[in-house]
Amino acid sequence: GAPPAARPRAQRRSSLLDDDDAAGTMAEAYLSSLGFSDDELGKIKLRYGSSFRPDVEDKVKPYLEWFSELGLTDLEVHQVVANYPTAFRMRLDETSKPVALWLKGLGMDDSQVVKMIVKSPN
């Protein structure tokens, strides 16, 4: 096919969404198996960046389990992941959990804590 720069913008964007990278496909398949819609997956990939390849075992599963442990509903988990998929780039035990404890100490509830962490991981 034509080089990326020669393709129309919509076609270039589509090729990013249809990335066949194995890790990205695994993450997408896992999220899809949990009920994430195609629209949500498209939003996640666009917001994560051009290379959506978080490790399912080391990043995706631990975050989703932690969000559930915090008491978020499935709908809230879907919203947080779709809006802030960059959370999958952070180290849960080294960054997110300690920050969550600190924010809770300031009086935030679990939903506010998760949203704050994924907006500003540092």
mmCIF file with all atom_site columns, C-alpha atoms in Angstrom:
data_model
loop_
_atom_site.group_PDB
_atom_site.id
_atom_site.type_symbol
_atom_site.label_atom_id
_atom_site.label_alt_id
_atom_site.label_comp_id
_atom_site.label_asym_id
_atom_site.label_entity_id
_atom_site.label_seq_id
_atom_site.pdbx_PDB_ins_code
_atom_site.Cartn_x
_atom_site.Cartn_y
_atom_site.Cartn_z
_atom_site.occupancy
_atom_site.B_iso_or_equiv
_atom_site.pdbx_formal_charge
_atom_site.auth_seq_id
_atom_site.auth_comp_id
_atom_site.auth_asym_id
_atom_site.auth_atom_id
_atom_site.pdbx_PDB_model_num
ATOM 1   C CA . GLY A 1 1   ? 0.000   0.000   0.000  1.00 0.00 ? 1   GLY A CA 1
ATOM 2   C CA . ALA A 1 2   ? 0.850   3.652   -0.035 1.00 0.00 ? 2   ALA A CA 1
ATOM 3   C CA . PRO A 1 3   ? 3.224   5.014   2.602  1.00 0.00 ? 3   PRO A CA 1
ATOM 4   C CA . PRO A 1 4   ? 1.392   6.403   5.664  1.00 0.00 ? 4   PRO A CA 1
ATOM 5   C CA . ALA A 1 5   ? 1.963   10.034  4.661  1.00 0.00 ? 5   ALA A CA 1
ATOM 6   C CA . ALA A 1 6   ? 0.370   9.388   1.240  1.00 0.00 ? 6   ALA A CA 1
ATOM 7   C CA . ARG A 1 7   ? -2.784  7.870   2.740  1.00 0.00 ? 7   ARG A CA 1
ATOM 8   C CA . PRO A 1 8   ? -5.750  10.049  3.652  1.00 0.00 ? 8   PRO A CA 1
ATOM 9   C CA . ARG A 1 9   ? -5.837  11.157  7.298  1.00 0.00 ? 9   ARG A CA 1
ATOM 10  C CA . ALA A 1 10  ? -8.897  8.993   8.101  1.00 0.00 ? 10  ALA A CA 1
ATOM 11  C CA . GLN A 1 11  ? -7.162  5.936   6.677  1.00 0.00 ? 11  GLN A CA 1
ATOM 12  C CA . ARG A 1 12  ? -3.989  6.632   8.707  1.00 0.00 ? 12  ARG A CA 1
ATOM 13  C CA . ARG A 1 13  ? -6.083  7.002   11.866 1.00 0.00 ? 13  ARG A CA 1
ATOM 14  C CA . SER A 1 14  ? -7.905  3.765   11.083 1.00 0.00 ? 14  SER A CA 1
ATOM 15  C CA . SER A 1 15  ? -4.619  1.928   10.668 1.00 0.00 ? 15  SER A CA 1
ATOM 16  C CA . LEU A 1 16  ? -3.642  3.019   14.201 1.00 0.00 ? 16  LEU A CA 1
ATOM 17  C CA . LEU A 1 17  ? -6.909  1.655   15.544 1.00 0.00 ? 17  LEU A CA 1
ATOM 18  C CA . ASP A 1 18  ? -6.431  -1.654  13.748 1.00 0.00 ? 18  ASP A CA 1
ATOM 19  C CA . ASP A 1 19  ? -2.858  -2.226  14.949 1.00 0.00 ? 19  ASP A CA 1
ATOM 20  C CA . ASP A 1 20  ? -2.072  -5.941  14.817 1.00 0.00 ? 20  ASP A CA 1
ATOM 21  C CA . ASP A 1 21  ? 0.634   -5.726  17.468 1.00 0.00 ? 21  ASP A CA 1
ATOM 22  C CA . ALA A 1 22  ? 0.383   -8.855  19.622 1.00 0.00 ? 22  ALA A CA 1
ATOM 23  C CA . ALA A 1 23  ? 0.456   -7.075  22.999 1.00 0.00 ? 23  ALA A CA 1
ATOM 24  C CA . GLY A 1 24  ? -2.131  -4.537  21.891 1.00 0.00 ? 24  GLY A CA 1
ATOM 25  C CA . THR A 1 25  ? -4.322  -7.301  20.552 1.00 0.00 ? 25  THR A CA 1
ATOM 26  C CA . MET A 1 26  ? -4.009  -9.177  23.855 1.00 0.00 ? 26  MET A CA 1
ATOM 27  C CA . ALA A 1 27  ? -4.947  -6.108  25.888 1.00 0.00 ? 27  ALA A CA 1
ATOM 28  C CA . GLU A 1 28  ? -7.868  -5.367  23.586 1.00 0.00 ? 28  GLU A CA 1
ATOM 29  C CA . ALA A 1 29  ? -9.052  -8.975  23.696 1.00 0.00 ? 29  ALA A CA 1
ATOM 30  C CA . TYR A 1 30  ? -8.876  -9.005  27.483 1.00 0.00 ? 30  TYR A CA 1
ATOM 31  C CA . LEU A 1 31  ? -10.794 -5.740  27.847 1.00 0.00 ? 31  LEU A CA 1
ATOM 32  C CA . SER A 1 32  ? -13.324 -6.923  25.270 1.00 0.00 ? 32  SER A CA 1
ATOM 33  C CA . SER A 1 33  ? -13.836 -10.138 27.260 1.00 0.00 ? 33  SER A CA 1
ATOM 34  C CA . LEU A 1 34  ? -14.726 -7.937  30.242 1.00 0.00 ? 34  LEU A CA 1
ATOM 35  C CA . GLY A 1 35  ? -17.455 -6.200  28.279 1.00 0.00 ? 35  GLY A CA 1
ATOM 36  C CA . PHE A 1 36  ? -15.649 -3.141  26.919 1.00 0.00 ? 36  PHE A CA 1
ATOM 37  C CA . SER A 1 37  ? -17.407 -2.099  23.709 1.00 0.00 ? 37  SER A CA 1
ATOM 38  C CA . ASP A 1 38  ? -15.701 -1.427  20.394 1.00 0.00 ? 38  ASP A CA 1
ATOM 39  C CA . ASP A 1 39  ? -16.370 2.289   20.931 1.00 0.00 ? 39  ASP A CA 1
ATOM 40  C CA . GLU A 1 40  ? -14.730 2.154   24.384 1.00 0.00 ? 40  GLU A CA 1
ATOM 41  C CA . LEU A 1 41  ? -11.749 0.230   22.989 1.00 0.00 ? 41  LEU A CA 1
ATOM 42  C CA . GLY A 1 42  ? -11.323 2.793   20.221 1.00 0.00 ? 42  GLY A CA 1
ATOM 43  C CA . LYS A 1 43  ? -11.392 5.620   22.777 1.00 0.00 ? 43  LYS A CA 1
ATOM 44  C CA . ILE A 1 44  ? -8.895  3.774   24.999 1.00 0.00 ? 44  ILE A CA 1
ATOM 45  C CA . LYS A 1 45  ? -6.469  3.252   22.127 1.00 0.00 ? 45  LYS A CA 1
ATOM 46  C CA . LEU A 1 46  ? -6.710  6.852   20.954 1.00 0.00 ? 46  LEU A CA 1
ATOM 47  C CA . ARG A 1 47  ? -6.171  8.252   24.443 1.00 0.00 ? 47  ARG A CA 1
ATOM 48  C CA . TYR A 1 48  ? -3.402  5.813   25.353 1.00 0.00 ? 48  TYR A CA 1
ATOM 49  C CA . GLY A 1 49  ? -1.390  6.822   22.320 1.00 0.00 ? 49  GLY A CA 1
ATOM 50  C CA . SER A 1 50  ? -0.177  5.365   19.089 1.00 0.00 ? 50  SER A CA 1
ATOM 51  C CA . SER A 1 51  ? 1.105   2.170   20.676 1.00 0.00 ? 51  SER A CA 1
ATOM 52  C CA . PHE A 1 52  ? -1.546  0.597   22.915 1.00 0.00 ? 52  PHE A CA 1
ATOM 53  C CA . ARG A 1 53  ? 0.468   -2.333  24.267 1.00 0.00 ? 53  ARG A CA 1
ATOM 54  C CA . PRO A 1 54  ? 0.076   -2.531  28.043 1.00 0.00 ? 54  PRO A CA 1
ATOM 55  C CA . ASP A 1 55  ? 1.021   -5.885  29.527 1.00 0.00 ? 55  ASP A CA 1
ATOM 56  C CA . VAL A 1 56  ? -2.195  -7.635  30.521 1.00 0.00 ? 56  VAL A CA 1
ATOM 57  C CA . GLU A 1 57  ? -0.755  -9.597  33.450 1.00 0.00 ? 57  GLU A CA 1
ATOM 58  C CA . ASP A 1 58  ? 1.504   -6.863  34.857 1.00 0.00 ? 58  ASP A CA 1
ATOM 59  C CA . LYS A 1 59  ? -0.545  -3.725  34.159 1.00 0.00 ? 59  LYS A CA 1
ATOM 60  C CA . VAL A 1 60  ? -4.135  -4.232  33.009 1.00 0.00 ? 60  VAL A CA 1
ATOM 61  C CA . LYS A 1 61  ? -5.326  -6.980  35.375 1.00 0.00 ? 61  LYS A CA 1
ATOM 62  C CA . PRO A 1 62  ? -3.795  -5.478  38.536 1.00 0.00 ? 62  PRO A CA 1
ATOM 63  C CA . TYR A 1 63  ? -5.343  -2.063  37.849 1.00 0.00 ? 63  TYR A CA 1
ATOM 64  C CA . LEU A 1 64  ? -8.772  -3.475  37.057 1.00 0.00 ? 64  LEU A CA 1
ATOM 65  C CA . GLU A 1 65  ? -8.665  -5.620  40.198 1.00 0.00 ? 65  GLU A CA 1
ATOM 66  C CA . TRP A 1 66  ? -7.575  -2.628  42.281 1.00 0.00 ? 66  TRP A CA 1
ATOM 67  C CA . PHE A 1 67  ? -10.336 -0.417  40.852 1.00 0.00 ? 67  PHE A CA 1
ATOM 68  C CA . SER A 1 68  ? -12.856 -3.100  41.838 1.00 0.00 ? 68  SER A CA 1
ATOM 69  C CA . GLU A 1 69  ? -11.298 -3.435  45.314 1.00 0.00 ? 69  GLU A CA 1
ATOM 70  C CA . LEU A 1 70  ? -11.775 0.311   45.734 1.00 0.00 ? 70  LEU A CA 1
ATOM 71  C CA . GLY A 1 71  ? -15.487 -0.296  45.199 1.00 0.00 ? 71  GLY A CA 1
ATOM 72  C CA . LEU A 1 72  ? -15.928 1.099   41.727 1.00 0.00 ? 72  LEU A CA 1
ATOM 73  C CA . THR A 1 73  ? -18.843 -0.347  39.778 1.00 0.00 ? 73  THR A CA 1
ATOM 74  C CA . ASP A 1 74  ? -18.246 -1.958  36.384 1.00 0.00 ? 74  ASP A CA 1
ATOM 75  C CA . LEU A 1 75  ? -19.587 1.209   34.766 1.00 0.00 ? 75  LEU A CA 1
ATOM 76  C CA . GLU A 1 76  ? -17.168 3.389   36.766 1.00 0.00 ? 76  GLU A CA 1
ATOM 77  C CA . VAL A 1 77  ? -14.255 1.089   35.878 1.00 0.00 ? 77  VAL A CA 1
ATOM 78  C CA . HIS A 1 78  ? -15.175 1.361   32.205 1.00 0.00 ? 78  HIS A CA 1
ATOM 79  C CA . GLN A 1 79  ? -15.376 5.158   32.489 1.00 0.00 ? 79  GLN A CA 1
ATOM 80  C CA . VAL A 1 80  ? -12.028 5.495   34.258 1.00 0.00 ? 80  VAL A CA 1
ATOM 81  C CA . VAL A 1 81  ? -10.236 3.156   31.840 1.00 0.00 ? 81  VAL A CA 1
ATOM 82  C CA . ALA A 1 82  ? -11.803 4.758   28.757 1.00 0.00 ? 82  ALA A CA 1
ATOM 83  C CA . ASN A 1 83  ? -11.003 8.273   29.952 1.00 0.00 ? 83  ASN A CA 1
ATOM 84  C CA . TYR A 1 84  ? -7.577  7.608   31.503 1.00 0.00 ? 84  TYR A CA 1
ATOM 85  C CA . PRO A 1 85  ? -5.993  4.519   29.920 1.00 0.00 ? 85  PRO A CA 1
ATOM 86  C CA . THR A 1 86  ? -2.568  5.993   30.629 1.00 0.00 ? 86  THR A CA 1
ATOM 87  C CA . ALA A 1 87  ? -2.991  4.516   34.116 1.00 0.00 ? 87  ALA A CA 1
ATOM 88  C CA . PHE A 1 88  ? -1.707  1.298   32.539 1.00 0.00 ? 88  PHE A CA 1
ATOM 89  C CA . ARG A 1 89  ? 1.690   3.003   32.190 1.00 0.00 ? 89  ARG A CA 1
ATOM 90  C CA . MET A 1 90  ? 2.062   3.601   35.944 1.00 0.00 ? 90  MET A CA 1
ATOM 91  C CA . ARG A 1 91  ? 3.477   1.300   38.600 1.00 0.00 ? 91  ARG A CA 1
ATOM 92  C CA . LEU A 1 92  ? 0.522   0.376   40.782 1.00 0.00 ? 92  LEU A CA 1
ATOM 93  C CA . ASP A 1 93  ? 2.413   -0.555  43.969 1.00 0.00 ? 93  ASP A CA 1
ATOM 94  C CA . GLU A 1 94  ? 5.039   2.171   43.719 1.00 0.00 ? 94  GLU A CA 1
ATOM 95  C CA . THR A 1 95  ? 2.899   5.111   42.671 1.00 0.00 ? 95  THR A CA 1
ATOM 96  C CA . SER A 1 96  ? -0.832  4.651   42.620 1.00 0.00 ? 96  SER A CA 1
ATOM 97  C CA . LYS A 1 97  ? -1.474  2.784   45.856 1.00 0.00 ? 97  LYS A CA 1
ATOM 98  C CA . PRO A 1 98  ? 0.668   5.053   48.094 1.00 0.00 ? 98  PRO A CA 1
ATOM 99  C CA . VAL A 1 99  ? -0.872  8.152   46.503 1.00 0.00 ? 99  VAL A CA 1
ATOM 100 C CA . ALA A 1 100 ? -4.346  6.669   47.015 1.00 0.00 ? 100 ALA A CA 1
ATOM 101 C CA . LEU A 1 101 ? -3.713  6.223   50.728 1.00 0.00 ? 101 LEU A CA 1
ATOM 102 C CA . TRP A 1 102 ? -2.506  9.797   51.008 1.00 0.00 ? 102 TRP A CA 1
ATOM 103 C CA . LEU A 1 103 ? -5.539  11.153  49.117 1.00 0.00 ? 103 LEU A CA 1
ATOM 104 C CA . LYS A 1 104 ? -7.924  9.123   51.282 1.00 0.00 ? 104 LYS A CA 1
ATOM 105 C CA . GLY A 1 105 ? -6.253  10.661  54.302 1.00 0.00 ? 105 GLY A CA 1
ATOM 106 C CA . LEU A 1 106 ? -7.215  14.032  52.852 1.00 0.00 ? 106 LEU A CA 1
ATOM 107 C CA . GLY A 1 107 ? -10.869 12.956  52.796 1.00 0.00 ? 107 GLY A CA 1
ATOM 108 C CA . MET A 1 108 ? -11.377 11.846  49.204 1.00 0.00 ? 108 MET A CA 1
ATOM 109 C CA . ASP A 1 109 ? -13.651 8.883   48.477 1.00 0.00 ? 109 ASP A CA 1
ATOM 110 C CA . ASP A 1 110 ? -12.465 5.928   46.379 1.00 0.00 ? 110 ASP A CA 1
ATOM 111 C CA . SER A 1 111 ? -13.947 7.178   43.115 1.00 0.00 ? 111 SER A CA 1
ATOM 112 C CA . GLN A 1 112 ? -12.301 10.586  43.532 1.00 0.00 ? 112 GLN A CA 1
ATOM 113 C CA . VAL A 1 113 ? -9.003  8.924   44.424 1.00 0.00 ? 113 VAL A CA 1
ATOM 114 C CA . VAL A 1 114 ? -8.917  6.754   41.295 1.00 0.00 ? 114 VAL A CA 1
ATOM 115 C CA . LYS A 1 115 ? -9.794  9.669   39.038 1.00 0.00 ? 115 LYS A CA 1
ATOM 116 C CA . MET A 1 116 ? -7.140  11.845  40.675 1.00 0.00 ? 116 MET A CA 1
ATOM 117 C CA . ILE A 1 117 ? -4.443  9.182   40.333 1.00 0.00 ? 117 ILE A CA 1
ATOM 118 C CA . VAL A 1 118 ? -5.012  8.490   36.665 1.00 0.00 ? 118 VAL A CA 1
ATOM 119 C CA . LYS A 1 119 ? -5.141  12.224  35.871 1.00 0.00 ? 119 LYS A CA 1
ATOM 120 C CA . SER A 1 120 ? -1.925  13.007  37.727 1.00 0.00 ? 120 SER A CA 1
ATOM 121 C CA . PRO A 1 121 ? 0.162   9.899   38.461 1.00 0.00 ? 121 PRO A CA 1
ATOM 122 C CA . ASN A 1 122 ? 3.107   11.745  39.999 1.00 0.00 ? 122 ASN A CA 1
#
